[in-house]
Amino acid sequence: MGVRERKERERQDRERKIVECARRIAENEGWPAVTTRRLADEIEYSPPVLYGHFPEGRDGIVSAVALTGFRDFTLTMGRALDGIDDAGRLTAFIRAYLEFASDNPATYEAMFSMRLGVRFAHESTPPELRAGFEMLSSALGGRATGESGTRAEVFWSALHGMCVLTRGERLDPGNEAARIAELAELFG
């Protein structure tokens, strides 16, 4: 392996380490605890090294966590739907989505609530976001285009609302199964 390849691999490893550290801190302590100085201390690199990877600073790191979250989300949803028949597909997707949001609250927040340096529903939308939305649309039995795309957006909005309201303890925890069934019936 040449010097150039080794340096590139080391750069990718540092970037991965920064993103993983930011995600770990955010999941354990919340996003306010994620600062470039804290990350630099945790991974034992200077702040300029972080800015070398993420010139946008913390916002770039949050965007990288969100993109990693979308990759994880797509894999998780795919596993949840693997082997599920059409009749149970939507309910399985809803459960897996709610579980993903509950298990990864800070990552979910980065993915769906925080300002990101990427655009949704645009030609420049990163492939990780497109794959996540395609997964959402496929759970409804369609592709994320035209009327089907609008239906997926409304479905996503309802799921996101359920996640936010559940996290904020605004919904009756004993009524979750009924909410899931109702949402699946509305969109099934």
PDB file of C-alpha atoms in Angstrom:
ATOM      1  CA  MET A   1       0.000   0.000   0.000  1.00  0.00           C
ATOM      2  CA  GLY A   2       1.346   3.397  -0.957  1.00  0.00           C
ATOM      3  CA  VAL A   3       1.709   6.419   1.274  1.00  0.00           C
ATOM      4  CA  ARG A   4      -1.230   8.175  -0.412  1.00  0.00           C
ATOM      5  CA  GLU A   5      -3.583   5.240   0.228  1.00  0.00           C
ATOM      6  CA  ARG A   6      -2.451   4.929   3.845  1.00  0.00           C
ATOM      7  CA  LYS A   7      -2.972   8.661   4.465  1.00  0.00           C
ATOM      8  CA  GLU A   8      -6.432   8.504   2.901  1.00  0.00           C
ATOM      9  CA  ARG A   9      -7.348   5.499   5.061  1.00  0.00           C
ATOM     10  CA  GLU A  10      -6.097   7.342   8.161  1.00  0.00           C
ATOM     11  CA  ARG A  11      -8.123  10.420   7.173  1.00  0.00           C
ATOM     12  CA  GLN A  12     -11.266   8.309   6.782  1.00  0.00           C
ATOM     13  CA  ASP A  13     -10.592   6.602  10.128  1.00  0.00           C
ATOM     14  CA  ARG A  14     -10.225   9.996  11.860  1.00  0.00           C
ATOM     15  CA  GLU A  15     -13.435  11.243  10.282  1.00  0.00           C
ATOM     16  CA  ARG A  16     -15.309   8.095  11.311  1.00  0.00           C
ATOM     17  CA  LYS A  17     -13.916   8.457  14.830  1.00  0.00           C
ATOM     18  CA  ILE A  18     -15.099  12.083  15.030  1.00  0.00           C
ATOM     19  CA  VAL A  19     -18.605  11.153  13.865  1.00  0.00           C
ATOM     20  CA  GLU A  20     -18.855   8.140  16.192  1.00  0.00           C
ATOM     21  CA  CYS A  21     -17.656  10.205  19.144  1.00  0.00           C
ATOM     22  CA  ALA A  22     -20.144  13.000  18.403  1.00  0.00           C
ATOM     23  CA  ARG A  23     -22.959  10.482  18.124  1.00  0.00           C
ATOM     24  CA  ARG A  24     -21.978   8.755  21.384  1.00  0.00           C
ATOM     25  CA  ILE A  25     -21.794  12.036  23.307  1.00  0.00           C
ATOM     26  CA  ALA A  26     -25.096  13.249  21.846  1.00  0.00           C
ATOM     27  CA  GLU A  27     -26.878   9.980  22.649  1.00  0.00           C
ATOM     28  CA  ASN A  28     -25.554   9.983  26.230  1.00  0.00           C
ATOM     29  CA  GLU A  29     -25.671  13.701  27.074  1.00  0.00           C
ATOM     30  CA  GLY A  30     -27.602  15.505  24.333  1.00  0.00           C
ATOM     31  CA  TRP A  31     -26.455  17.727  21.484  1.00  0.00           C
ATOM     32  CA  PRO A  32     -25.483  20.713  23.681  1.00  0.00           C
ATOM     33  CA  ALA A  33     -22.631  18.556  25.051  1.00  0.00           C
ATOM     34  CA  VAL A  34     -21.187  18.098  21.555  1.00  0.00           C
ATOM     35  CA  THR A  35     -18.619  20.824  20.942  1.00  0.00           C
ATOM     36  CA  THR A  36     -15.560  20.826  18.740  1.00  0.00           C
ATOM     37  CA  ARG A  37     -13.334  21.313  21.789  1.00  0.00           C
ATOM     38  CA  ARG A  38     -14.972  18.377  23.585  1.00  0.00           C
ATOM     39  CA  LEU A  39     -14.649  16.181  20.501  1.00  0.00           C
ATOM     40  CA  ALA A  40     -11.014  17.171  20.054  1.00  0.00           C
ATOM     41  CA  ASP A  41     -10.298  16.267  23.682  1.00  0.00           C
ATOM     42  CA  GLU A  42     -12.179  12.957  23.438  1.00  0.00           C
ATOM     43  CA  ILE A  43     -10.466  11.745  20.283  1.00  0.00           C
ATOM     44  CA  GLU A  44      -7.121  13.320  21.192  1.00  0.00           C
ATOM     45  CA  TYR A  45      -6.746  15.560  18.153  1.00  0.00           C
ATOM     46  CA  SER A  46      -6.540  19.325  18.020  1.00  0.00           C
ATOM     47  CA  PRO A  47      -9.595  21.419  17.005  1.00  0.00           C
ATOM     48  CA  PRO A  48      -7.892  22.366  13.707  1.00  0.00           C
ATOM     49  CA  VAL A  49      -7.846  18.658  12.787  1.00  0.00           C
ATOM     50  CA  LEU A  50     -11.637  18.550  13.289  1.00  0.00           C
ATOM     51  CA  TYR A  51     -12.070  21.673  11.167  1.00  0.00           C
ATOM     52  CA  GLY A  52      -9.870  20.055   8.530  1.00  0.00           C
ATOM     53  CA  HIS A  53     -12.464  17.302   8.252  1.00  0.00           C
ATOM     54  CA  PHE A  54     -15.505  19.471   8.899  1.00  0.00           C
ATOM     55  CA  PRO A  55     -14.872  23.087   7.828  1.00  0.00           C
ATOM     56  CA  GLU A  56     -18.449  23.942   8.876  1.00  0.00           C
ATOM     57  CA  GLY A  57     -17.553  22.947  12.446  1.00  0.00           C
ATOM     58  CA  ARG A  58     -20.238  21.420  14.611  1.00  0.00           C
ATOM     59  CA  ASP A  59     -22.915  21.809  11.911  1.00  0.00           C
ATOM     60  CA  GLY A  60     -20.872  19.671   9.544  1.00  0.00           C
ATOM     61  CA  ILE A  61     -20.410  17.058  12.247  1.00  0.00           C
ATOM     62  CA  VAL A  62     -24.160  17.015  12.975  1.00  0.00           C
ATOM     63  CA  SER A  63     -24.814  16.558   9.247  1.00  0.00           C
ATOM     64  CA  ALA A  64     -22.331  13.659   9.159  1.00  0.00           C
ATOM     65  CA  VAL A  65     -24.069  12.043  12.153  1.00  0.00           C
ATOM     66  CA  ALA A  66     -27.400  12.468  10.365  1.00  0.00           C
ATOM     67  CA  LEU A  67     -26.079  10.833   7.179  1.00  0.00           C
ATOM     68  CA  THR A  68     -24.692   7.940   9.229  1.00  0.00           C
ATOM     69  CA  GLY A  69     -28.074   7.744  10.946  1.00  0.00           C
ATOM     70  CA  PHE A  70     -29.829   7.491   7.585  1.00  0.00           C
ATOM     71  CA  ARG A  71     -27.550   4.617   6.574  1.00  0.00           C
ATOM     72  CA  ASP A  72     -28.343   2.861   9.863  1.00  0.00           C
ATOM     73  CA  PHE A  73     -32.043   3.674   9.477  1.00  0.00           C
ATOM     74  CA  THR A  74     -32.193   2.163   5.992  1.00  0.00           C
ATOM     75  CA  LEU A  75     -30.419  -1.002   7.138  1.00  0.00           C
ATOM     76  CA  THR A  76     -32.627  -1.293  10.234  1.00  0.00           C
ATOM     77  CA  MET A  77     -35.835  -0.821   8.268  1.00  0.00           C
ATOM     78  CA  GLY A  78     -34.684  -3.307   5.632  1.00  0.00           C
ATOM     79  CA  ARG A  79     -34.009  -5.925   8.319  1.00  0.00           C
ATOM     80  CA  ALA A  80     -37.375  -5.210   9.945  1.00  0.00           C
ATOM     81  CA  LEU A  81     -39.183  -5.815   6.645  1.00  0.00           C
ATOM     82  CA  ASP A  82     -37.150  -8.816   5.549  1.00  0.00           C
ATOM     83  CA  GLY A  83     -39.472 -11.782   5.157  1.00  0.00           C
ATOM     84  CA  ILE A  84     -42.607  -9.815   6.142  1.00  0.00           C
ATOM     85  CA  ASP A  85     -45.631 -10.380   3.929  1.00  0.00           C
ATOM     86  CA  ASP A  86     -47.488  -7.454   2.370  1.00  0.00           C
ATOM     87  CA  ALA A  87     -50.252  -7.587   4.989  1.00  0.00           C
ATOM     88  CA  GLY A  88     -47.882  -7.011   7.907  1.00  0.00           C
ATOM     89  CA  ARG A  89     -45.328  -4.826   6.131  1.00  0.00           C
ATOM     90  CA  LEU A  90     -46.686  -1.426   7.137  1.00  0.00           C
ATOM     91  CA  THR A  91     -47.198  -2.347  10.784  1.00  0.00           C
ATOM     92  CA  ALA A  92     -43.685  -3.836  10.968  1.00  0.00           C
ATOM     93  CA  PHE A  93     -42.254  -0.682   9.418  1.00  0.00           C
ATOM     94  CA  ILE A  94     -44.093   1.604  11.855  1.00  0.00           C
ATOM     95  CA  ARG A  95     -42.890  -0.420  14.840  1.00  0.00           C
ATOM     96  CA  ALA A  96     -39.303  -0.477  13.580  1.00  0.00           C
ATOM     97  CA  TYR A  97     -39.388   3.273  12.856  1.00  0.00           C
ATOM     98  CA  LEU A  98     -40.676   4.091  16.351  1.00  0.00           C
ATOM     99  CA  GLU A  99     -38.117   1.748  17.894  1.00  0.00           C
ATOM    100  CA  PHE A 100     -35.280   3.311  15.891  1.00  0.00           C
ATOM    101  CA  ALA A 101     -36.320   6.789  17.077  1.00  0.00           C
ATOM    102  CA  SER A 102     -36.579   5.597  20.677  1.00  0.00           C
ATOM    103  CA  ASP A 103     -33.251   3.741  20.636  1.00  0.00           C
ATOM    104  CA  ASN A 104     -31.354   6.586  18.908  1.00  0.00           C
ATOM    105  CA  PRO A 105     -32.968   9.831  20.110  1.00  0.00           C
ATOM    106  CA  ALA A 106     -30.043  12.171  19.407  1.00  0.00           C
ATOM    107  CA  THR A 107     -29.326  10.622  16.012  1.00  0.00           C
ATOM    108  CA  TYR A 108     -33.038  10.812  15.175  1.00  0.00           C
ATOM    109  CA  GLU A 109     -33.020  14.466  16.215  1.00  0.00           C
ATOM    110  CA  ALA A 110     -30.048  15.146  13.929  1.00  0.00           C
ATOM    111  CA  MET A 111     -31.721  13.299  11.066  1.00  0.00           C
ATOM    112  CA  PHE A 112     -35.155  14.879  11.292  1.00  0.00           C
ATOM    113  CA  SER A 113     -35.169  17.976  13.471  1.00  0.00           C
ATOM    114  CA  MET A 114     -31.844  19.799  13.403  1.00  0.00           C
ATOM    115  CA  ARG A 115     -30.683  22.075  10.626  1.00  0.00           C
ATOM    116  CA  LEU A 116     -28.438  20.161   8.247  1.00  0.00           C
ATOM    117  CA  GLY A 117     -26.089  21.288   5.539  1.00  0.00           C
ATOM    118  CA  VAL A 118     -27.938  19.067   3.056  1.00  0.00           C
ATOM    119  CA  ARG A 119     -31.177  19.504   1.165  1.00  0.00           C
ATOM    120  CA  PHE A 120     -34.108  17.117   1.170  1.00  0.00           C
ATOM    121  CA  ALA A 121     -36.263  16.514  -1.913  1.00  0.00           C
ATOM    122  CA  HIS A 122     -33.757  18.120  -4.244  1.00  0.00           C
ATOM    123  CA  GLU A 123     -31.436  16.926  -6.998  1.00  0.00           C
ATOM    124  CA  SER A 124     -28.484  17.464  -4.611  1.00  0.00           C
ATOM    125  CA  THR A 125     -30.017  15.295  -1.883  1.00  0.00           C
ATOM    126  CA  PRO A 126     -27.384  12.814  -0.656  1.00  0.00           C
ATOM    127  CA  PRO A 127     -27.967   9.137  -1.491  1.00  0.00           C
ATOM    128  CA  GLU A 128     -28.332   8.233   2.225  1.00  0.00           C
ATOM    129  CA  LEU A 129     -31.376  10.499   2.519  1.00  0.00           C
ATOM    130  CA  ARG A 130     -32.826   9.274  -0.768  1.00  0.00           C
ATOM    131  CA  ALA A 131     -32.444   5.645   0.342  1.00  0.00           C
ATOM    132  CA  GLY A 132     -34.172   6.395   3.656  1.00  0.00           C
ATOM    133  CA  PHE A 133     -37.099   8.062   1.914  1.00  0.00           C
ATOM    134  CA  GLU A 134     -37.310   5.270  -0.664  1.00  0.00           C
ATOM    135  CA  MET A 135     -37.498   2.786   2.223  1.00  0.00           C
ATOM    136  CA  LEU A 136     -40.344   4.796   3.741  1.00  0.00           C
ATOM    137  CA  SER A 137     -42.161   4.946   0.415  1.00  0.00           C
ATOM    138  CA  SER A 138     -41.636   1.237  -0.262  1.00  0.00           C
ATOM    139  CA  ALA A 139     -43.242   0.412   3.078  1.00  0.00           C
ATOM    140  CA  LEU A 140     -46.367   1.969   1.579  1.00  0.00           C
ATOM    141  CA  GLY A 141     -45.986  -0.199  -1.500  1.00  0.00           C
ATOM    142  CA  GLY A 142     -44.757   2.525  -3.840  1.00  0.00           C
ATOM    143  CA  ARG A 143     -41.833   4.556  -5.038  1.00  0.00           C
ATOM    144  CA  ALA A 144     -41.087   8.057  -3.765  1.00  0.00           C
ATOM    145  CA  THR A 145     -42.335   9.883  -6.842  1.00  0.00           C
ATOM    146  CA  GLY A 146     -45.372  12.006  -7.691  1.00  0.00           C
ATOM    147  CA  GLU A 147     -48.519  11.224  -5.760  1.00  0.00           C
ATOM    148  CA  SER A 148     -46.794   8.283  -4.098  1.00  0.00           C
ATOM    149  CA  GLY A 149     -44.056  10.645  -2.866  1.00  0.00           C
ATOM    150  CA  THR A 150     -46.630  13.010  -1.379  1.00  0.00           C
ATOM    151  CA  ARG A 151     -48.344  10.093   0.353  1.00  0.00           C
ATOM    152  CA  ALA A 152     -44.957   9.017   1.772  1.00  0.00           C
ATOM    153  CA  GLU A 153     -44.342  12.587   3.022  1.00  0.00           C
ATOM    154  CA  VAL A 154     -47.679  12.617   4.843  1.00  0.00           C
ATOM    155  CA  PHE A 155     -46.969   9.165   6.309  1.00  0.00           C
ATOM    156  CA  TRP A 156     -43.506  10.313   7.393  1.00  0.00           C
ATOM    157  CA  SER A 157     -45.021  13.428   8.979  1.00  0.00           C
ATOM    158  CA  ALA A 158     -47.428  11.293  11.001  1.00  0.00           C
ATOM    159  CA  LEU A 159     -44.634   8.960  12.127  1.00  0.00           C
ATOM    160  CA  HIS A 160     -42.409  11.870  13.057  1.00  0.00           C
ATOM    161  CA  GLY A 161     -45.241  13.442  15.036  1.00  0.00           C
ATOM    162  CA  MET A 162     -45.759  10.190  16.923  1.00  0.00           C
ATOM    163  CA  CYS A 163     -42.035  10.050  17.740  1.00  0.00           C
ATOM    164  CA  VAL A 164     -41.837  13.639  18.946  1.00  0.00           C
ATOM    165  CA  LEU A 165     -45.028  13.431  20.987  1.00  0.00           C
ATOM    166  CA  THR A 166     -44.009  10.101  22.506  1.00  0.00           C
ATOM    167  CA  ARG A 167     -40.556  11.406  23.427  1.00  0.00           C
ATOM    168  CA  GLY A 168     -42.141  14.483  24.982  1.00  0.00           C
ATOM    169  CA  GLU A 169     -44.459  12.195  26.983  1.00  0.00           C
ATOM    170  CA  ARG A 170     -47.545  13.747  25.358  1.00  0.00           C
ATOM    171  CA  LEU A 171     -49.116  10.441  24.328  1.00  0.00           C
ATOM    172  CA  ASP A 172     -50.542   7.660  26.468  1.00  0.00           C
ATOM    173  CA  PRO A 173     -47.888   4.891  26.491  1.00  0.00           C
ATOM    174  CA  GLY A 174     -50.618   2.293  26.950  1.00  0.00           C
ATOM    175  CA  ASN A 175     -52.222   3.332  23.682  1.00  0.00           C
ATOM    176  CA  GLU A 176     -49.197   2.756  21.422  1.00  0.00           C
ATOM    177  CA  ALA A 177     -50.479  -0.479  19.864  1.00  0.00           C
ATOM    178  CA  ALA A 178     -53.791   1.185  18.973  1.00  0.00           C
ATOM    179  CA  ARG A 179     -51.976   4.184  17.428  1.00  0.00           C
ATOM    180  CA  ILE A 180     -49.795   1.877  15.337  1.00  0.00           C
ATOM    181  CA  ALA A 181     -52.841  -0.095  14.165  1.00  0.00           C
ATOM    182  CA  GLU A 182     -54.712   3.113  13.323  1.00  0.00           C
ATOM    183  CA  LEU A 183     -51.806   4.563  11.350  1.00  0.00           C
ATOM    184  CA  ALA A 184     -51.328   1.289   9.459  1.00  0.00           C
ATOM    185  CA  GLU A 185     -55.053   1.215   8.649  1.00  0.00           C
ATOM    186  CA  LEU A 186     -55.013   4.835   7.438  1.00  0.00           C
ATOM    187  CA  PHE A 187     -52.103   4.222   5.083  1.00  0.00           C
ATOM    188  CA  GLY A 188     -52.658   0.551   4.277  1.00  0.00           C
TER     189      GLY A 188
END
